[in-house]
PDB file of C-alpha atoms in Angstrom:
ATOM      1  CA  UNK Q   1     112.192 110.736 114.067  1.00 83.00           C
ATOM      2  CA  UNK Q   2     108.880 111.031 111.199  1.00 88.00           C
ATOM      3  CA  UNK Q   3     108.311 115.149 111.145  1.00 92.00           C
ATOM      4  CA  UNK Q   4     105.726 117.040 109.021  1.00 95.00           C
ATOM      5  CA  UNK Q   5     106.247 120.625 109.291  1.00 96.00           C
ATOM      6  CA  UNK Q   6     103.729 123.322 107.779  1.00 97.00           C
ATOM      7  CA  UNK Q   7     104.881 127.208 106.620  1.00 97.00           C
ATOM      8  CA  UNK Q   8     103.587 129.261 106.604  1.00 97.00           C
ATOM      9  CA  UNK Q   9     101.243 129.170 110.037  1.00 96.00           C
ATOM     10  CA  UNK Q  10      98.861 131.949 109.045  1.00 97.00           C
ATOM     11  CA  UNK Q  11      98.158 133.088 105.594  1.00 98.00           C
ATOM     12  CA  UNK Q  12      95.931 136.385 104.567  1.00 98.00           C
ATOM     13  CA  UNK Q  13      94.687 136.665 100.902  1.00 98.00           C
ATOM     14  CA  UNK Q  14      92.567 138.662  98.960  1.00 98.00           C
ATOM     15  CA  UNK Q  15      89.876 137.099  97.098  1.00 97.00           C
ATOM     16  CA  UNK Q  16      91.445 136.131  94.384  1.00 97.00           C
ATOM     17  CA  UNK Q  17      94.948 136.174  94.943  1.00 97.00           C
ATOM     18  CA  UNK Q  18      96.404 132.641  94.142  1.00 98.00           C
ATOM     19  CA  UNK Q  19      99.088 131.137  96.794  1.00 98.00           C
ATOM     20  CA  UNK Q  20     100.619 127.819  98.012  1.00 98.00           C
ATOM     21  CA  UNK Q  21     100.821 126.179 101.361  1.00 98.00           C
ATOM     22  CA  UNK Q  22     104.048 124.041 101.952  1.00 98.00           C
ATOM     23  CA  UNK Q  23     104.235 120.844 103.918  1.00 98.00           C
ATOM     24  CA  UNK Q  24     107.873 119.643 104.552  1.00 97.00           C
ATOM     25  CA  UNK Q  25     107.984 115.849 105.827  1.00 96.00           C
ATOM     26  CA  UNK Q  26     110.767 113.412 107.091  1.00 93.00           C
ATOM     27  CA  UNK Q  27     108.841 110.543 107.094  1.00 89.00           C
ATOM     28  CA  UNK Q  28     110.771 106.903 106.581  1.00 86.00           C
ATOM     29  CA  UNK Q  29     108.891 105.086 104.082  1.00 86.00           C
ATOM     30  CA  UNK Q  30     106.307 107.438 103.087  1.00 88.00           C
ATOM     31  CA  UNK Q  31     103.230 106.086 101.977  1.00 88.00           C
ATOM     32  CA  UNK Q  32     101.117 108.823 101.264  1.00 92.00           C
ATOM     33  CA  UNK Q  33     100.998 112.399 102.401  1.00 95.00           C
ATOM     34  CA  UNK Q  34      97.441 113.366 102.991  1.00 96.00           C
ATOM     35  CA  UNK Q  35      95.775 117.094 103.196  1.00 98.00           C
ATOM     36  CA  UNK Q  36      92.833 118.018 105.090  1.00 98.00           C
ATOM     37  CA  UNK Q  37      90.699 120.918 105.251  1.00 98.00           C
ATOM     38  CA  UNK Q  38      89.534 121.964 109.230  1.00 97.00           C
ATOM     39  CA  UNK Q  39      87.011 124.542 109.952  1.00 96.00           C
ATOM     40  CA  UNK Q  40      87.007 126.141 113.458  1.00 93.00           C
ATOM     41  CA  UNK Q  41      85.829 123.762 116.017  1.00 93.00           C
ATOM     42  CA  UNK Q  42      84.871 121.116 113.444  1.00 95.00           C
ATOM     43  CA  UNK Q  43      86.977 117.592 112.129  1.00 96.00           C
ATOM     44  CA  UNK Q  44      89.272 117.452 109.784  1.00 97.00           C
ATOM     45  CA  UNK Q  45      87.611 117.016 106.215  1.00 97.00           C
ATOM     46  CA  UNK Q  46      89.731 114.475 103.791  1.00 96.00           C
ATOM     47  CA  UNK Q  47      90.923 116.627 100.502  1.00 97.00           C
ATOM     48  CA  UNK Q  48      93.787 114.446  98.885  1.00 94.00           C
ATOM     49  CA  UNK Q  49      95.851 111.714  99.341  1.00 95.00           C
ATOM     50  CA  UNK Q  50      99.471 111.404  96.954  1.00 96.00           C
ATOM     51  CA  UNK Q  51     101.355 108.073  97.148  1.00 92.00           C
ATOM     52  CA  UNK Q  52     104.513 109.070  94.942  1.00 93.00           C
ATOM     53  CA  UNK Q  53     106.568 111.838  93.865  1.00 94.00           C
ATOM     54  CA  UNK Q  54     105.416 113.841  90.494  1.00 96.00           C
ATOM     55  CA  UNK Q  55     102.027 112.594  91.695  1.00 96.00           C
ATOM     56  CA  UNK Q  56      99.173 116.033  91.582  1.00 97.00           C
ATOM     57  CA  UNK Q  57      95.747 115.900  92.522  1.00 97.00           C
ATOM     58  CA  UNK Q  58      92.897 118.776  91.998  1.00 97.00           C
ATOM     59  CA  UNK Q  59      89.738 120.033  93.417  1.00 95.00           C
ATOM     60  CA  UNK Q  60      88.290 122.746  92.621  1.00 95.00           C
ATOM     61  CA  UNK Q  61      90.577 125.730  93.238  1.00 97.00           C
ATOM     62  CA  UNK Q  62      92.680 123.252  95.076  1.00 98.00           C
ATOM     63  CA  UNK Q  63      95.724 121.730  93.943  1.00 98.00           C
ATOM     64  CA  UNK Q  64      98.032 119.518  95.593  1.00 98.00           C
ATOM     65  CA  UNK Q  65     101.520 118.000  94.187  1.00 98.00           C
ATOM     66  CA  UNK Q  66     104.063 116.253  95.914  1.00 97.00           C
ATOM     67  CA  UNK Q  67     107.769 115.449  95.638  1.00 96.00           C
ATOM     68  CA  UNK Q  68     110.295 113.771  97.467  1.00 93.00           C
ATOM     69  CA  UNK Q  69     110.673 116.184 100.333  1.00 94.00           C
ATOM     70  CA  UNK Q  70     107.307 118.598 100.541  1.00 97.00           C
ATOM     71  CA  UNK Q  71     103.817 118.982  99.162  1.00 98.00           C
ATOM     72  CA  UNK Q  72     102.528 122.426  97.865  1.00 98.00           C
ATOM     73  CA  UNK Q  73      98.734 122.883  98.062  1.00 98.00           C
ATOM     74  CA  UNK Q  74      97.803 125.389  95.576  1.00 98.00           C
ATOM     75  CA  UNK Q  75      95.180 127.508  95.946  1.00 98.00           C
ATOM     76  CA  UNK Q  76      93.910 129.234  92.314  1.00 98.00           C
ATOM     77  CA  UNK Q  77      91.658 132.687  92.553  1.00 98.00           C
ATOM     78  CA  UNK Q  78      90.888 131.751  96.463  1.00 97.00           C
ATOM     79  CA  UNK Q  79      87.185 132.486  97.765  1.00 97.00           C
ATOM     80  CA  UNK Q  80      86.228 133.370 100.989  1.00 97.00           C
ATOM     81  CA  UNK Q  81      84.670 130.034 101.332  1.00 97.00           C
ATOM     82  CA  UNK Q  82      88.280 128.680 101.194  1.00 98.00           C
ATOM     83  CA  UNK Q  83      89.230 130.356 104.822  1.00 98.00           C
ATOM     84  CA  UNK Q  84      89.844 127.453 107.184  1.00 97.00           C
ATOM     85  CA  UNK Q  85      92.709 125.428 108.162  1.00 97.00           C
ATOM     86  CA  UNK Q  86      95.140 123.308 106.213  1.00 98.00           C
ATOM     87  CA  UNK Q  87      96.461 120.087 107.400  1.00 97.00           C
ATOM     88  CA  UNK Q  88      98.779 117.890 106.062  1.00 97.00           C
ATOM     89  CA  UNK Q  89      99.924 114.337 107.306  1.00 96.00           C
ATOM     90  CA  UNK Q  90     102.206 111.751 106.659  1.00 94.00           C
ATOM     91  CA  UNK Q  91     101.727 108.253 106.813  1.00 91.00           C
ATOM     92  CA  UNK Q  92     104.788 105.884 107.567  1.00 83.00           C
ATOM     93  CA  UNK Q  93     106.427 102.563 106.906  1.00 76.00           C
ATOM     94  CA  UNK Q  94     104.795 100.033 109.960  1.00 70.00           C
ATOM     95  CA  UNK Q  95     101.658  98.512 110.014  1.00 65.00           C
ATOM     96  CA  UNK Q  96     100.470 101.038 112.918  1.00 73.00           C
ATOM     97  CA  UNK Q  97      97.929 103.433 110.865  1.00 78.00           C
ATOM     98  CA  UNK Q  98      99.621 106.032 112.242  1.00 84.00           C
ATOM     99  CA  UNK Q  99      99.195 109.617 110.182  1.00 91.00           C
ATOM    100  CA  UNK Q 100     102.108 112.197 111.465  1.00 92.00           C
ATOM    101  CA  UNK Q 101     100.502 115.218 111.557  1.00 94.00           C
ATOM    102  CA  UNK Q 102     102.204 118.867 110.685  1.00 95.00           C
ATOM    103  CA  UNK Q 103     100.282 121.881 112.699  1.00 95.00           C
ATOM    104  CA  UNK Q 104      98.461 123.504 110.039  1.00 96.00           C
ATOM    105  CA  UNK Q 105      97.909 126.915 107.878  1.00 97.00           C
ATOM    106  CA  UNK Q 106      95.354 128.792 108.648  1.00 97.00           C
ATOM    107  CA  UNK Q 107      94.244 130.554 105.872  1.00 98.00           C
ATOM    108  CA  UNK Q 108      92.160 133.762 105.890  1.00 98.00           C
ATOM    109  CA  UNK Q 109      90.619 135.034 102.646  1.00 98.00           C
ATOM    110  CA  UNK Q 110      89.257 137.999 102.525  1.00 97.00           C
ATOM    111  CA  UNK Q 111      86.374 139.434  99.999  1.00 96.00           C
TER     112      UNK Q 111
ATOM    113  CA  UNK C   1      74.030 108.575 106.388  1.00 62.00           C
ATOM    114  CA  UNK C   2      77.588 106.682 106.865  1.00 70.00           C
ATOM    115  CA  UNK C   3      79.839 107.994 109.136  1.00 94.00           C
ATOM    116  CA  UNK C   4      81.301 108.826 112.206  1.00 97.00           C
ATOM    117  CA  UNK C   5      79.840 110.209 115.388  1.00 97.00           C
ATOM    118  CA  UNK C   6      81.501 111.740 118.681  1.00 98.00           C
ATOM    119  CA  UNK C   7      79.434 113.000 122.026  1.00 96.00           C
ATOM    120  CA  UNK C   8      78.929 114.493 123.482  1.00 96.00           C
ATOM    121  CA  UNK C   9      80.168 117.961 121.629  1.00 96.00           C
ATOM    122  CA  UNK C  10      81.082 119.506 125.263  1.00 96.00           C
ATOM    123  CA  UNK C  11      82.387 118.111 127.903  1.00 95.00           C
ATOM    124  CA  UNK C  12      83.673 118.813 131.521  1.00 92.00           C
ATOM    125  CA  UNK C  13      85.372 116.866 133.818  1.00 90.00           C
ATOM    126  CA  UNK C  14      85.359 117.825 137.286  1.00 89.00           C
ATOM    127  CA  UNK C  15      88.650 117.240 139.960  1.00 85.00           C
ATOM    128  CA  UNK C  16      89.302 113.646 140.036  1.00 87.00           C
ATOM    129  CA  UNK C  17      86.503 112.626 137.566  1.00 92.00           C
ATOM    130  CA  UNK C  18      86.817 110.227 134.685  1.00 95.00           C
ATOM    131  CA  UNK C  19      84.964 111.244 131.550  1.00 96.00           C
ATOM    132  CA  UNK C  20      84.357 108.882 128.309  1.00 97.00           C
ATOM    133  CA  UNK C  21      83.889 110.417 125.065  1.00 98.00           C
ATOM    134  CA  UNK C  22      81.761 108.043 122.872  1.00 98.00           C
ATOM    135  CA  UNK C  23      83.052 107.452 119.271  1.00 98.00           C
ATOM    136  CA  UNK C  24      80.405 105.348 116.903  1.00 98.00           C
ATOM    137  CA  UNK C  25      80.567 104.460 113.174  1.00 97.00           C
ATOM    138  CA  UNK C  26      78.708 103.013 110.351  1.00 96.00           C
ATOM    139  CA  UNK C  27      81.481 103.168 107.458  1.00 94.00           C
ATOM    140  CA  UNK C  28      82.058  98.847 108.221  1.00 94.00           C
ATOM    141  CA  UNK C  29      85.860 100.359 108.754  1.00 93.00           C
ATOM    142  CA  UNK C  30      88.038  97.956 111.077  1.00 92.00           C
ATOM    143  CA  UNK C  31      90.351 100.850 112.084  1.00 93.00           C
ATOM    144  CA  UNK C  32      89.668 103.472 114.889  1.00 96.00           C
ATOM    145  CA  UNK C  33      92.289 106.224 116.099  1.00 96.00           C
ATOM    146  CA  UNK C  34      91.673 108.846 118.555  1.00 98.00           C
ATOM    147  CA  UNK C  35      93.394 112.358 118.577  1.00 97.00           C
ATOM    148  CA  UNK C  36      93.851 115.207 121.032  1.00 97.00           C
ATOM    149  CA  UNK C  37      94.556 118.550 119.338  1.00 96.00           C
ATOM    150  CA  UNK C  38      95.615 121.118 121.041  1.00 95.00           C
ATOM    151  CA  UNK C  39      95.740 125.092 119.687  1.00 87.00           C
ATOM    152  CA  UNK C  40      98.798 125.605 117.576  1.00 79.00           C
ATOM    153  CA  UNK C  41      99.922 121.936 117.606  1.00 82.00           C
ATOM    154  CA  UNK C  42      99.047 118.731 114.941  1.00 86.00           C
ATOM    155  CA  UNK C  43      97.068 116.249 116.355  1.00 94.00           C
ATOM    156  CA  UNK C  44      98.914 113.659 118.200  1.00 94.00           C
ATOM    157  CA  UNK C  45      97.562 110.319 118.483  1.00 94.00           C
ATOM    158  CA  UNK C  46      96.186 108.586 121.821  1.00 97.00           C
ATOM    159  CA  UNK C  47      95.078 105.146 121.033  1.00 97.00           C
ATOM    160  CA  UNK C  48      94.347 103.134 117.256  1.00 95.00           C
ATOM    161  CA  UNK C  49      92.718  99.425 117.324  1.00 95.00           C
ATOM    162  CA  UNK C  50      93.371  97.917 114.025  1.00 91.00           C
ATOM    163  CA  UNK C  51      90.629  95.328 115.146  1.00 92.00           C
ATOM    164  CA  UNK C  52      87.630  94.184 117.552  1.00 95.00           C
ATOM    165  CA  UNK C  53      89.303  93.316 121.131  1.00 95.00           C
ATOM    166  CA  UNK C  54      92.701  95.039 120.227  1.00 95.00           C
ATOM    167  CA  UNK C  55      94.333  98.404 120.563  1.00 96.00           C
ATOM    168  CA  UNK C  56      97.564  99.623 121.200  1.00 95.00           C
ATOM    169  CA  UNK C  57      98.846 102.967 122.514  1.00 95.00           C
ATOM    170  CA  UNK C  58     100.299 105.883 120.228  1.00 93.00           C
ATOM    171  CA  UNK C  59     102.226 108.925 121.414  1.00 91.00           C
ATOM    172  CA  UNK C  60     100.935 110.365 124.303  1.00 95.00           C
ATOM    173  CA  UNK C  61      98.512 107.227 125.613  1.00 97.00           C
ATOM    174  CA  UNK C  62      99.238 108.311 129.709  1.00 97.00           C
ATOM    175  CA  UNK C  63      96.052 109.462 131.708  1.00 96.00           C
ATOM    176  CA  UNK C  64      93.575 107.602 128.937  1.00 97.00           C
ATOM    177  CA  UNK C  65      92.158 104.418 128.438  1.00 98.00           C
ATOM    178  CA  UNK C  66      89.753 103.039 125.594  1.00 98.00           C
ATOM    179  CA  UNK C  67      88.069  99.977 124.456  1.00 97.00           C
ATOM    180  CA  UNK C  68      87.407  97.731 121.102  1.00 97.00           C
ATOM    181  CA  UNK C  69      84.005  95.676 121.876  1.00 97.00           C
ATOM    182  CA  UNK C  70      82.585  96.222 118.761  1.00 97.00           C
ATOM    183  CA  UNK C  71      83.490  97.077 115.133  1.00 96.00           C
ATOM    184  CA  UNK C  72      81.302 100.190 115.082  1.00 97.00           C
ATOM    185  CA  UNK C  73      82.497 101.542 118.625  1.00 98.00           C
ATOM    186  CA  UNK C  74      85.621 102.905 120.158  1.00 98.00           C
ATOM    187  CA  UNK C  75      85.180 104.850 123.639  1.00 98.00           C
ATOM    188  CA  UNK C  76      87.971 107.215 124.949  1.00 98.00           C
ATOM    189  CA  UNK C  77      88.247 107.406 129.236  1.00 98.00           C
ATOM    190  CA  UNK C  78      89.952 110.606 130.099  1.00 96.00           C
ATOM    191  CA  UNK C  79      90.694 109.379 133.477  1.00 95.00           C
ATOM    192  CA  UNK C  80      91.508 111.488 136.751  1.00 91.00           C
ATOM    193  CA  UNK C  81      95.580 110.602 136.064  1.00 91.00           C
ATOM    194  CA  UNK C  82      95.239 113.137 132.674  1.00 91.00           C
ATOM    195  CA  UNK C  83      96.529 116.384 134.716  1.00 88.00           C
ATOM    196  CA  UNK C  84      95.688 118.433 131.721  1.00 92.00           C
ATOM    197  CA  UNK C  85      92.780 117.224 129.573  1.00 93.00           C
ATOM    198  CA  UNK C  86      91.536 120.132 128.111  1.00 95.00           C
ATOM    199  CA  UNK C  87      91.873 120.103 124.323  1.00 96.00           C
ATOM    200  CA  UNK C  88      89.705 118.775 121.613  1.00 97.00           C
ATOM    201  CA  UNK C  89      89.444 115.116 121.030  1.00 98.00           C
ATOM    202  CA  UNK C  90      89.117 113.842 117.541  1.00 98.00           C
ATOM    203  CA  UNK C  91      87.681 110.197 116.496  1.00 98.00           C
ATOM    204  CA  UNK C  92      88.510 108.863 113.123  1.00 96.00           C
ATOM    205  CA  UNK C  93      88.478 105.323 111.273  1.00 96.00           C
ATOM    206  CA  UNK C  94      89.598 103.997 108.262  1.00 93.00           C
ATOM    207  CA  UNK C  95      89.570 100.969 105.993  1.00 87.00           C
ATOM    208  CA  UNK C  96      92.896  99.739 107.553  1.00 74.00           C
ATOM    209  CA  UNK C  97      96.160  98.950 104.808  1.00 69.00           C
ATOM    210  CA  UNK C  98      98.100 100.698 102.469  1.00 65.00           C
ATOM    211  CA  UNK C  99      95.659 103.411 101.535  1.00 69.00           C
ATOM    212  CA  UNK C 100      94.568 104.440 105.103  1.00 79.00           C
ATOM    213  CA  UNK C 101      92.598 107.258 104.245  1.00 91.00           C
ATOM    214  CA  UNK C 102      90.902 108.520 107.766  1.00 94.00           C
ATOM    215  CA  UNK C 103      88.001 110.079 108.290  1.00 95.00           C
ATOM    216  CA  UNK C 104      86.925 112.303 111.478  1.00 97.00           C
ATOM    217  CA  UNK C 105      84.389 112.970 113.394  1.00 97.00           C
ATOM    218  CA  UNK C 106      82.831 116.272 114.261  1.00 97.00           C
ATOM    219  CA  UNK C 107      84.891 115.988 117.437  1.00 97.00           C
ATOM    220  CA  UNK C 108      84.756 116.793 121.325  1.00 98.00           C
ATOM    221  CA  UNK C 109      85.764 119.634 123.629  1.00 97.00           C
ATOM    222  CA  UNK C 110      86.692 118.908 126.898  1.00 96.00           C
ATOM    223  CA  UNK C 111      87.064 121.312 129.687  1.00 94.00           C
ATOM    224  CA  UNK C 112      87.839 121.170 133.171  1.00 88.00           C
ATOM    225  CA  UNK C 113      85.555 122.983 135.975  1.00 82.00           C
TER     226      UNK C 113
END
């Protein structure tokens, strides 16, 4: 069965303090792994999309890689802005659309 | 503005009521998922349509219906046979393919009197 776990579930920083957010995935066929960034009681908001292992993307003081087994989101000289939570998805062999999704960090950055 | 818009924001659903949760958007995008996320879970798909005047069910599809009219539109029924609807119900759509990026909606909480 296609699983995307996330570790850890919380995550407290000081402004500044640089960290990564893992997201582990079985997922048969990957065909991208996607991160999103959620504020409370809002959508998800699209950050990055990686189709292939060695494959990084950056934003900001956001950077995600990927290889064959996880994704790290890294997260350079964090700003309070950056509080909010992390999701990550997988999406699978099939024609269905379908994104698997793991249950998010929540990360709190404090000033 | 392009994109994709849920309401109402709140919603509650009586005893044996059926609620529908409207999902429009204006990105021309042919695919249209619905979510429910609940606190301390991913979201877990309901229903996708790929296309106008098809859908087919994801994980957890019992106790909801929905409907592909139009491109642009994709309600959600939370019907009276959904013992526990409360949780927040995300729209999103996408271009459809390979690249499948999806985007969301601002999303709707529903809560039961």
């Amino acid at each position: 069965e296609d699983q995307v776990t996330q570790s850890p579930e919380a995550l407290r920083l000081q402004e500044g303090e640089s960290s990564s957010l893992n997201c582990s995935y079985t997922v048969s066929g990957l065909r991208g792994l996607f991160w999103y960034r959620q504020d409370p009681g809002k959508g998800p908001e699209f950050l990055f999309t990686l189709y292939s292992a060695g494959e990084e993307k950056e934003k900001e003081r956001l950077k995600a890689t990927l290889t064959k087994k996880e994704s790290f989101l890294h997260i350079t000289a964090p700003k309070p802005e950056d509080s909010a939570t992390y999701l990550c998805a997988g999406h699978g062999s099939g024609n269905t659309g379908k994104l698997i999704f793991g249950q998010g960090t929540t990360l709190q950055v404090k000033p | 503005d392009g994109g994709i818009t849920q309401s109402p924001k709140y919603l509650f659903r009586k005893e044996g009521q059926n609620v529908t949760l409207s999902c429009e958007q204006n990105l021309n995008h042919d695919a249209m998922y619905w979510y429910r996320q609940d606190p301390g879970q991913g979201l877990r798909l309901i229903y996708y349509s790929q296309i106008v005047n098809d859908f087919q069910k994801g994980d957890i599809a019992e106790g909801y219906s929905v409907s592909r009219e139009k491109k642009e539109s994709f309600p959600l029924t939370v019907t009276s046979a959904q013992k526990n609807p409360t949780a927040f119900y995300l729209c999103a759509s996408s271009v459809g393919g390979n690249k499948n990026i999806q985007y969301f909606g601002a999303g709707t909480r529903l809560s039961v009197l």
